[in-house]
Short mmCIF file of C-alpha atoms in Angstrom, two decimals:
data_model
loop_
_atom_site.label_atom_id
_atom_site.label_comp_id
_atom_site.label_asym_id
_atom_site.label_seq_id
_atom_site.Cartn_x
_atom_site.Cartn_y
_atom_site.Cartn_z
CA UNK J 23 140.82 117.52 206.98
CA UNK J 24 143.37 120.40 207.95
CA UNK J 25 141.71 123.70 207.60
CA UNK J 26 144.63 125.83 205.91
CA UNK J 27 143.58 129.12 207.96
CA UNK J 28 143.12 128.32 211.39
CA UNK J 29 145.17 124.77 211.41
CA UNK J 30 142.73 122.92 212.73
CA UNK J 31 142.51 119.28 211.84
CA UNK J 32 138.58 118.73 212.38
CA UNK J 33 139.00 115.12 211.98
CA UNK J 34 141.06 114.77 215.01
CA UNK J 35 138.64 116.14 217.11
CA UNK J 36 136.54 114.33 219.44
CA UNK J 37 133.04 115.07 218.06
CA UNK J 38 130.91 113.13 220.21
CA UNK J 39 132.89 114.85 223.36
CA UNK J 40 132.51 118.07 221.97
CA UNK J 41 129.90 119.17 219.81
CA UNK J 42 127.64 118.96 223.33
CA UNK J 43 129.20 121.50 224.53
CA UNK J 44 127.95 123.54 221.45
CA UNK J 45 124.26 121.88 220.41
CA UNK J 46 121.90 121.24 223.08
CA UNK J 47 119.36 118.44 221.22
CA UNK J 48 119.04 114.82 222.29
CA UNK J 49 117.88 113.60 218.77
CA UNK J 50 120.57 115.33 216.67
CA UNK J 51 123.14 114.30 219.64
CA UNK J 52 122.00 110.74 219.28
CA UNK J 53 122.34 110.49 215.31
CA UNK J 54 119.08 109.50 214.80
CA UNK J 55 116.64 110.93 211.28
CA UNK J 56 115.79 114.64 212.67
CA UNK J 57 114.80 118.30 211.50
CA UNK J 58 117.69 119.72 209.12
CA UNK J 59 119.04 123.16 210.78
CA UNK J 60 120.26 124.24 207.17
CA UNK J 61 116.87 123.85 205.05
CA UNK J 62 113.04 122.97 205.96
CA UNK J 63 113.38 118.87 206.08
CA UNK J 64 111.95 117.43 209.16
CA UNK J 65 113.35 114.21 209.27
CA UNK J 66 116.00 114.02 206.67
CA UNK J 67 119.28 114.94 208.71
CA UNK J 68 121.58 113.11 211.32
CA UNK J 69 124.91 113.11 212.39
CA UNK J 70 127.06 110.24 211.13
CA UNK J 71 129.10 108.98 214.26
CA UNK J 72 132.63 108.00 213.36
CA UNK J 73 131.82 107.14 209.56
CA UNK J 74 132.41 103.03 208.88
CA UNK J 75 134.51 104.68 205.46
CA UNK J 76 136.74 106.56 207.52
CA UNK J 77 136.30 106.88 210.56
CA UNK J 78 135.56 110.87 210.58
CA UNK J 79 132.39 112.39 212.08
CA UNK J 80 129.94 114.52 209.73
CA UNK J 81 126.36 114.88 208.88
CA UNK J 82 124.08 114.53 205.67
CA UNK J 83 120.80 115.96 204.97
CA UNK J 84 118.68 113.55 202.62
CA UNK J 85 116.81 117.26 201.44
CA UNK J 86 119.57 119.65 200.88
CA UNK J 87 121.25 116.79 198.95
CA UNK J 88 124.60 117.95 200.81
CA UNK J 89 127.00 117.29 203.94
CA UNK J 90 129.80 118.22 205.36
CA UNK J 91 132.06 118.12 208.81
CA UNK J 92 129.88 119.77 212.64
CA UNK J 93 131.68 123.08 212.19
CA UNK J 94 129.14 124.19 209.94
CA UNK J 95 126.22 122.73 212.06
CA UNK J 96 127.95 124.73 215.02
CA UNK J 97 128.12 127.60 212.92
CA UNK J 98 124.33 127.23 211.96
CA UNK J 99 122.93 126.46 215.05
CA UNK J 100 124.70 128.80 217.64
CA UNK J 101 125.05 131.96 214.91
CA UNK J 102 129.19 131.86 216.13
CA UNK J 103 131.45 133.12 213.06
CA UNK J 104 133.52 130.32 211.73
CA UNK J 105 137.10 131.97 212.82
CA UNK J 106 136.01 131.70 216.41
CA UNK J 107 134.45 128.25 216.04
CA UNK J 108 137.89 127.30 214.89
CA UNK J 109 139.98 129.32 217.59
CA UNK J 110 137.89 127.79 220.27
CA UNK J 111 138.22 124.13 218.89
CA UNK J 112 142.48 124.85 218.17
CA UNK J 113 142.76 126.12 222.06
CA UNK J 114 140.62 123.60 223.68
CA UNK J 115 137.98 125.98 224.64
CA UNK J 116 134.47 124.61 223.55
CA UNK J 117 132.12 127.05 223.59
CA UNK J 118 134.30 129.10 226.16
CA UNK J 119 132.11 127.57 228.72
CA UNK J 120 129.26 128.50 228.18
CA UNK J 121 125.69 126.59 228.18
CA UNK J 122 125.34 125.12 225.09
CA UNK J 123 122.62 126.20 222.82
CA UNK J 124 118.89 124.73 222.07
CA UNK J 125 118.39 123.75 218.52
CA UNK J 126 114.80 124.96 217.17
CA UNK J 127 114.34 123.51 213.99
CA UNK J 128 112.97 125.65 210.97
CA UNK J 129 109.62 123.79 211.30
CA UNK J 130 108.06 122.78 214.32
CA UNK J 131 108.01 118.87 215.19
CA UNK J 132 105.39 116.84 212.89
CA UNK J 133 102.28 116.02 215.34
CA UNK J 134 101.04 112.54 215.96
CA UNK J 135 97.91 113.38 213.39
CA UNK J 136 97.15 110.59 211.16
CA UNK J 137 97.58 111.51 207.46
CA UNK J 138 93.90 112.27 206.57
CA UNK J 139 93.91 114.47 209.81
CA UNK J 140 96.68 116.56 207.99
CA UNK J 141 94.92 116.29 204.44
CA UNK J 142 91.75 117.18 206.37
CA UNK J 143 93.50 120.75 207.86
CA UNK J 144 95.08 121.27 204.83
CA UNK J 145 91.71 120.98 202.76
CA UNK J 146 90.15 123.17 205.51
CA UNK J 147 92.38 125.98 205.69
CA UNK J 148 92.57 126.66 202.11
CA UNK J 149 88.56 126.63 201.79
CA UNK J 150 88.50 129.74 204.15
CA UNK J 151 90.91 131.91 202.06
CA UNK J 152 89.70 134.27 199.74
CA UNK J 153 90.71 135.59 196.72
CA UNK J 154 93.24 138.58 197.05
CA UNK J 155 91.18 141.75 196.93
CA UNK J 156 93.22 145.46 196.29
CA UNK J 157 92.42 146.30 199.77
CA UNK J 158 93.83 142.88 201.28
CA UNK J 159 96.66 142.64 203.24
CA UNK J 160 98.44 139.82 200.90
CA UNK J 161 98.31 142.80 197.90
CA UNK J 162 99.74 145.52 200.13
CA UNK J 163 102.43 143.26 200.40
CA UNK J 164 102.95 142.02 197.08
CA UNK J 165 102.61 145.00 195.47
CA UNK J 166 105.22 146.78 197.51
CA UNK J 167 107.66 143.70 197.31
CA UNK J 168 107.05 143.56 193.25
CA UNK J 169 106.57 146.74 191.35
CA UNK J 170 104.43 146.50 188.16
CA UNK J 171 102.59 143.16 189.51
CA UNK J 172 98.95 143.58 188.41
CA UNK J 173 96.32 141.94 190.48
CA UNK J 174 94.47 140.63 187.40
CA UNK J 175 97.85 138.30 186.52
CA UNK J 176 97.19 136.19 189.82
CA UNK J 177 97.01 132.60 189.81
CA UNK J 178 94.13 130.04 191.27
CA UNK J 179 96.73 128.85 193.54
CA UNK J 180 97.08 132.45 196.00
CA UNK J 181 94.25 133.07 198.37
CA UNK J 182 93.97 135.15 201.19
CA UNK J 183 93.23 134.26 204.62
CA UNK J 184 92.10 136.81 206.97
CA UNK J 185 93.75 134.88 209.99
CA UNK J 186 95.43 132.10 211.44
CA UNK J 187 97.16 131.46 214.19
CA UNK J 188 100.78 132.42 214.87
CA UNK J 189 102.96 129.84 217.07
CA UNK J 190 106.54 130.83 217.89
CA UNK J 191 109.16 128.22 218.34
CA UNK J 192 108.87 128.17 221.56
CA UNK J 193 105.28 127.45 221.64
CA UNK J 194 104.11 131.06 222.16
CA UNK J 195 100.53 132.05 220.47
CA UNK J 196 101.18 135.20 219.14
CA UNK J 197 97.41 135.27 218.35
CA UNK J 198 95.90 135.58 214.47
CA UNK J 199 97.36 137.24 211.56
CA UNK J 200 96.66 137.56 207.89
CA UNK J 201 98.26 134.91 205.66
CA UNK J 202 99.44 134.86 202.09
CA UNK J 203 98.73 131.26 201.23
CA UNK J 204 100.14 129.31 198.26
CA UNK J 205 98.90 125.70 197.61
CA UNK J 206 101.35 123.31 196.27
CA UNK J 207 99.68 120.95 193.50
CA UNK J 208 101.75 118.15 191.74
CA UNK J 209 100.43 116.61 188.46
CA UNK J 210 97.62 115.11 187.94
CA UNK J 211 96.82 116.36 191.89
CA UNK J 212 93.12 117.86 192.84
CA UNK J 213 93.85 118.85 196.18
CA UNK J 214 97.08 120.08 198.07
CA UNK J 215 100.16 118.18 198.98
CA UNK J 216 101.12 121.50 201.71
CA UNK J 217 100.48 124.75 202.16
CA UNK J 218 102.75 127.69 202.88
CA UNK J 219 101.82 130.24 204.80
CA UNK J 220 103.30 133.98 205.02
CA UNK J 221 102.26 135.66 207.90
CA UNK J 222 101.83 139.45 207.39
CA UNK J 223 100.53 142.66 209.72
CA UNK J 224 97.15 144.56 208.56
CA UNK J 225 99.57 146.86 206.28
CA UNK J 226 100.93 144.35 204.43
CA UNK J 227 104.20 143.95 206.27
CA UNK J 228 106.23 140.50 207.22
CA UNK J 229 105.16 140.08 210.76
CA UNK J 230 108.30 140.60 212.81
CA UNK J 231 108.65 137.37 215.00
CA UNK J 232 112.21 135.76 214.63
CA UNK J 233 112.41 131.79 215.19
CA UNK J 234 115.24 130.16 217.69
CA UNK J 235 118.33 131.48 215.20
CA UNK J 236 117.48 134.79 215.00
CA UNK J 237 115.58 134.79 211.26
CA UNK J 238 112.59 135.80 210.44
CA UNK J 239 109.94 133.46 210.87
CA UNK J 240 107.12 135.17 208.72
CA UNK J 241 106.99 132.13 206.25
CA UNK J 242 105.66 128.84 207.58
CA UNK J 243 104.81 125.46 205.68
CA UNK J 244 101.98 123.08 207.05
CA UNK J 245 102.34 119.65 207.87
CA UNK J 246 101.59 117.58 205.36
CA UNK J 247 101.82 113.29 204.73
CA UNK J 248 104.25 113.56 202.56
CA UNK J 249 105.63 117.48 202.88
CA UNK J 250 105.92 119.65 199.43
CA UNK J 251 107.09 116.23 197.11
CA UNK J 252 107.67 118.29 194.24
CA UNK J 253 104.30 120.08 194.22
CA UNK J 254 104.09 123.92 192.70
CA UNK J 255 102.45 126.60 192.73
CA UNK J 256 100.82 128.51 189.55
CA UNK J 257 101.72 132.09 190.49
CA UNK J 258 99.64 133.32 187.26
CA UNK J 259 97.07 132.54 185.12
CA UNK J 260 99.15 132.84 182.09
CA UNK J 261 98.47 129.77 179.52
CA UNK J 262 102.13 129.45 177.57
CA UNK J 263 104.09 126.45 176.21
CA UNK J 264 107.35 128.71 178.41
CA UNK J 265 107.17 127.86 181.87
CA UNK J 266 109.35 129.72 184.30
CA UNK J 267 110.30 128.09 187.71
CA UNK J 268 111.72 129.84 191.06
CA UNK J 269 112.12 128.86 194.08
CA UNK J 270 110.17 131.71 196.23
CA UNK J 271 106.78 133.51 195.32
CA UNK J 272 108.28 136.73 195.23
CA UNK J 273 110.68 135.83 192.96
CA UNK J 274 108.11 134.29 190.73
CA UNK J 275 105.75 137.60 190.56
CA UNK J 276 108.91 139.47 189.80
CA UNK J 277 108.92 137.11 186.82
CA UNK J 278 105.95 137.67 185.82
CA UNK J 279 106.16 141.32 185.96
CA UNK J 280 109.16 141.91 184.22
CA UNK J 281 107.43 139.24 181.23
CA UNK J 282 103.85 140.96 181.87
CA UNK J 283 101.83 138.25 182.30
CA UNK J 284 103.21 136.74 179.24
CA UNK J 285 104.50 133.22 179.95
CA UNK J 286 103.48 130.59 183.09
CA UNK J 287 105.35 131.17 186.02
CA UNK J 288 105.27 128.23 189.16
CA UNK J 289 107.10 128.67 192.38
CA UNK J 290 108.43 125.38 194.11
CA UNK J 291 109.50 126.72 197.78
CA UNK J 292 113.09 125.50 198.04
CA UNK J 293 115.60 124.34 196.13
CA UNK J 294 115.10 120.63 196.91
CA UNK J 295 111.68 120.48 196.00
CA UNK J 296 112.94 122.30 192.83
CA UNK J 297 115.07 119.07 191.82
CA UNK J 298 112.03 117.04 192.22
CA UNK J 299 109.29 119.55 189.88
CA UNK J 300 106.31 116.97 190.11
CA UNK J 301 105.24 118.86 186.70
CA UNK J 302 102.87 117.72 183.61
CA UNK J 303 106.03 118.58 181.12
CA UNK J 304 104.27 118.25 178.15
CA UNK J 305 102.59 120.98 178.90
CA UNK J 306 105.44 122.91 178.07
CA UNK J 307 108.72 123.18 175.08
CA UNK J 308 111.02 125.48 176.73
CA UNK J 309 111.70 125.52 180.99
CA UNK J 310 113.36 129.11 182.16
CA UNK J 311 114.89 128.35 185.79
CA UNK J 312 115.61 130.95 187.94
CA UNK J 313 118.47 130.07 190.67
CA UNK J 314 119.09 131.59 193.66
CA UNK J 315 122.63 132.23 194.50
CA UNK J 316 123.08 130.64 197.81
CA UNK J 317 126.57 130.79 200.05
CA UNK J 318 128.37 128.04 198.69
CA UNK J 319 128.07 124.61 201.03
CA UNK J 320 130.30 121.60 201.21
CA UNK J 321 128.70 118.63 199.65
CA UNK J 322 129.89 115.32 200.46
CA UNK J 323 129.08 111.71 198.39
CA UNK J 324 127.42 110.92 201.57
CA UNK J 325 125.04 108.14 201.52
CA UNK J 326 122.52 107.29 204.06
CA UNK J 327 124.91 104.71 205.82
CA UNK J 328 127.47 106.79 205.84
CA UNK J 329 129.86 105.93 203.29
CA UNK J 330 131.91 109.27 201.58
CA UNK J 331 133.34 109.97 198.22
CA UNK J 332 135.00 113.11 198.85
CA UNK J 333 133.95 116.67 198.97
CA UNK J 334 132.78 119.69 196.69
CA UNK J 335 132.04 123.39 197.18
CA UNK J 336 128.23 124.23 196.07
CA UNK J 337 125.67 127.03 195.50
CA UNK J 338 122.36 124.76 197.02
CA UNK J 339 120.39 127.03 194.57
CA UNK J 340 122.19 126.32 192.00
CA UNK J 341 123.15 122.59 192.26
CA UNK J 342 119.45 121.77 192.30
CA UNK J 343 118.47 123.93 189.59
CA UNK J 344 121.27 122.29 187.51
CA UNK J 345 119.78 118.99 188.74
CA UNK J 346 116.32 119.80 187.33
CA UNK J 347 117.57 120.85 184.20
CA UNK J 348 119.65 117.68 183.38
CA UNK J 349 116.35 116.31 183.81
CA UNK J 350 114.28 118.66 181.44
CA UNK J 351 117.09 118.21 178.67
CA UNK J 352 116.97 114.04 178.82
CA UNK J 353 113.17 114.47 177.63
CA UNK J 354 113.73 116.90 174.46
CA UNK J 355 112.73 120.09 176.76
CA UNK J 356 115.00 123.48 176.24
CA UNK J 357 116.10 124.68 179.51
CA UNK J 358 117.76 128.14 180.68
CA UNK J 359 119.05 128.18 184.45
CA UNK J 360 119.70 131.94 184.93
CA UNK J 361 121.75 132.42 188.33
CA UNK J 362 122.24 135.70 190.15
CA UNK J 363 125.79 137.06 189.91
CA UNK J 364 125.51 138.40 193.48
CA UNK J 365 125.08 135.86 196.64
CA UNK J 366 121.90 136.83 198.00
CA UNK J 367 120.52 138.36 195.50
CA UNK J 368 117.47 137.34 193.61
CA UNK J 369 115.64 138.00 190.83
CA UNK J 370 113.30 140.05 193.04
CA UNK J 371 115.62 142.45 193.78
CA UNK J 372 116.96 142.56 190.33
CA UNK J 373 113.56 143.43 189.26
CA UNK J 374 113.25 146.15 191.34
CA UNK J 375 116.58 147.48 190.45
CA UNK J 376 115.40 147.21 186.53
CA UNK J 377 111.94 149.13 186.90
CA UNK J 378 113.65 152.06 189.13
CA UNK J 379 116.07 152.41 185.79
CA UNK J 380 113.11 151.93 183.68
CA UNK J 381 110.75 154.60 185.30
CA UNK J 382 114.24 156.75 185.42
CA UNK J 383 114.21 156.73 181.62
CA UNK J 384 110.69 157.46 180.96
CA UNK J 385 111.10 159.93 182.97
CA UNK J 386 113.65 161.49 180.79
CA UNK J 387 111.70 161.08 177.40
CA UNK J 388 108.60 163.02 179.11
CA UNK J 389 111.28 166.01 180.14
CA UNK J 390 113.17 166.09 177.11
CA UNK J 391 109.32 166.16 174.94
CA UNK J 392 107.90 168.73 177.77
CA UNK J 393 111.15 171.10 176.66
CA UNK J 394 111.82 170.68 173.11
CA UNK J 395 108.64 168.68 171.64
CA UNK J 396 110.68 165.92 170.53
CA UNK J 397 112.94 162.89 171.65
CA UNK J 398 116.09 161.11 171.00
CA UNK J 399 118.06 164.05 171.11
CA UNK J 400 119.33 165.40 174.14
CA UNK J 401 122.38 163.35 176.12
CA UNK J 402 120.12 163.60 179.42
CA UNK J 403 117.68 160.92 177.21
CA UNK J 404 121.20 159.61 176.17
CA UNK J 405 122.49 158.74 179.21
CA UNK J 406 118.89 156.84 180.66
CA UNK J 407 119.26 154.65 177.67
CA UNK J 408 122.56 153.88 178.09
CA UNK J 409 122.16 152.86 181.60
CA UNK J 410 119.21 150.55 180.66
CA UNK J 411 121.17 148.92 177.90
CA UNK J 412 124.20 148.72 180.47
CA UNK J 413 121.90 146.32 183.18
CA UNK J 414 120.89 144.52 179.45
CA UNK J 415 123.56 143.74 178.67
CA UNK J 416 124.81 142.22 182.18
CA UNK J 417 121.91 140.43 181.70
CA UNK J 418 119.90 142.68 185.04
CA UNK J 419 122.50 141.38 187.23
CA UNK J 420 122.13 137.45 186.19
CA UNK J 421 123.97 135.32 184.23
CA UNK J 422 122.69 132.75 181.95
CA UNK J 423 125.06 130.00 181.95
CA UNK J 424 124.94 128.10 178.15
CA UNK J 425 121.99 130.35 177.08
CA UNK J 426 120.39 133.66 177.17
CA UNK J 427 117.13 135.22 177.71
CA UNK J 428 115.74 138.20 175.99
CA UNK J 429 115.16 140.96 178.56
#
């Protein structure tokens, strides 16, 4: 494949020659099942030697669902911009010789713990959390982070946990912090298939450790037998025949905010585990989905031996949700996928944006009755309302593809 920019044909290239001079990992190096450096999979990516289809060199992830060609795991790794990937692999000058760098995976190595060990850890650390109290930590945070959340709409599956122990990737202890903890449950499940852990500061603040590629590395899942495997979390303890799903927590209480408490809202962790919603569906008529809007990825028909059938641009955040809801629709279920119209921005942050506006127009109605008694009159009232039906109408910055929701 000739990239039409920099006129590079990545094909030609020598990957097993070069990409050491870039990635400094054994396992990924050898091709072997190891930790995906685009998503949270442990063991579900590997370099693909010299495929046996045609003879090109690329990778798969069995998680993300996608592949592609080692300039993007170059790019991901080492943090280099693409254009000077590509000038360095048109001149010849890998890396511009300098030591290659370590690849820290997203999650720390699995341990050699048997699987009841892990159940055992898992069962333990969620039977010291608490419930979330006003003056806890976990609320500072979610409160700031979602405006008009009400601590009376939480679910049975947030606790609290006073503190656990912070490990950087590099093996540091940190020492203990308070956690927001979310328990993943699949159907028909009693206890949890993982945990996820967000590690905050005494005011409520993402603790501000990065992990080996520069991100923050507030948010940790624990090992687990079989990792997330569809499992949710209930966010709320709404009871409604609507179910809304999201991918993050935050995103999910901005759900339930903007909906008051009105309908169930579950949040899955990732968009993988979203395509796989281990869910008791006849709980429910109608599924709302809310996708993030991820930087579009090259997905490849890329099987596990190897063999291709071509390539496609995709939103992660989107495929999957689109995935799900092919799913939903085979078994008589109404679906809505509602996708951000702005990469990286997600319903969270839409939310916020919406109650600003809101609290901007009730703040108009209380001037205009303060001065003249009455409302509906003066253009400053005008103009709030306007501007709310404006972000309506764009549906708050999402777009509904096939269906709408009422705001």
């Amino acid at each position: 494949m000739i990239d039409s920019e920099m006129r590079v044909d990545v094909n030609a290239v020598d990957w097993m020659e070069v990409l050491p001079f870039y990635i400094q990992d054994a396992k990924m190096l050898s091709g072997r099942w190891g930790a995906c450096p685009f998503c949270s999979g442990e063991d579900t990516f590997r370099i693909v030697w010299r495929r046996k289809s045609d003879g090109n060199t690329g990778w798969y992830c069995a998680k993300c669902g996608t592949g592609g060609n080692p300039v993007a795991v170059i790019h991901e790794v080492t943090g280099k911009p693409y254009g000077e990937i590509y000038y360095e692999l048109r001149e010849k000058r890998y890396n511009q010789g300098k030591a290659p760098t370590t690849f820290h995976p997203v999650v720390s190595a699995r341990s050699e713990m048997s699987p009841e060990q892990k159940r055992k850890i898992l069962r333990a650390t969620w039977d010291r959390g608490v419930s979330i109290t006003e003056d806890s930590p976990v609320w500072k945070y979610l409160s700031r982070r979602v405006p008009g959340l009400k601590i009376e709409w939480l679910g049975p599956d947030v606790r609290y946990h006073p503190g656990l122990s912070f490990k950087s990737h590099d093996g540091k202890d940190e020492g203990k912090f308070p956690v927001f903890l979310q328990r993943l449950v699949g159907a028909g499940d009693k206890v949890a298939r993982t945990l996820q852990r967000c590690y905050l500061t005494p005011d409520g603040e993402k603790v501000p450790f990065l992990n080996g590629k520069g991100k923050s590395a507030a948010k940790k899942q624990m090992s687990s037998p079989d990792g997330p495997a569809g499992g949710s979390t209930r966010l709320n303890n709404a009871v409604s025949r609507t179910l809304a799903l999201t991918e993050g927590a935050e995103t999910g209480y901005a759900v339930v905010a903007k909906f008051e408490n009105r309908i169930e809202v579950r949040s899955l962790l990732d968009c993988g585990n979203l395509a796989r919603a281990d869910i008791d569906w006849s709980n429910y008529d109608r599924v709302i989905i809310f996708a993030d809007r991820d930087r579009e990825q090259e997905r490849r028909g890329v099987s596990g031996n190897g063999s291709t059938t071509g390539a496609t641009k995709v939103r992660p955040g989107e495929f999957h949700a689109g995935i799900l809801a092919k799913q939903l629709q085979a078994i008589g279920k109404r679906v809505t996928v509602i996708a951000s119209v702005v990469e990286g921005v997600d319903f969270c942050d839409i939310w916020s944006l919406q109650y600003a506006r809101r609290a901007e127009v009730s703040a108009s109605r209380a001037r205009v009755k303060s001065r003249s008694g009455r409302s509906g009159t003066s253009k400053e009232l005008q103009g709030g309302n306007s501007q709310l039906s404006s972000l309506r109408a764009q549906g708050g910055g999402y777009s509904t593809p096939g269906q709408t929701v009422a705001a």
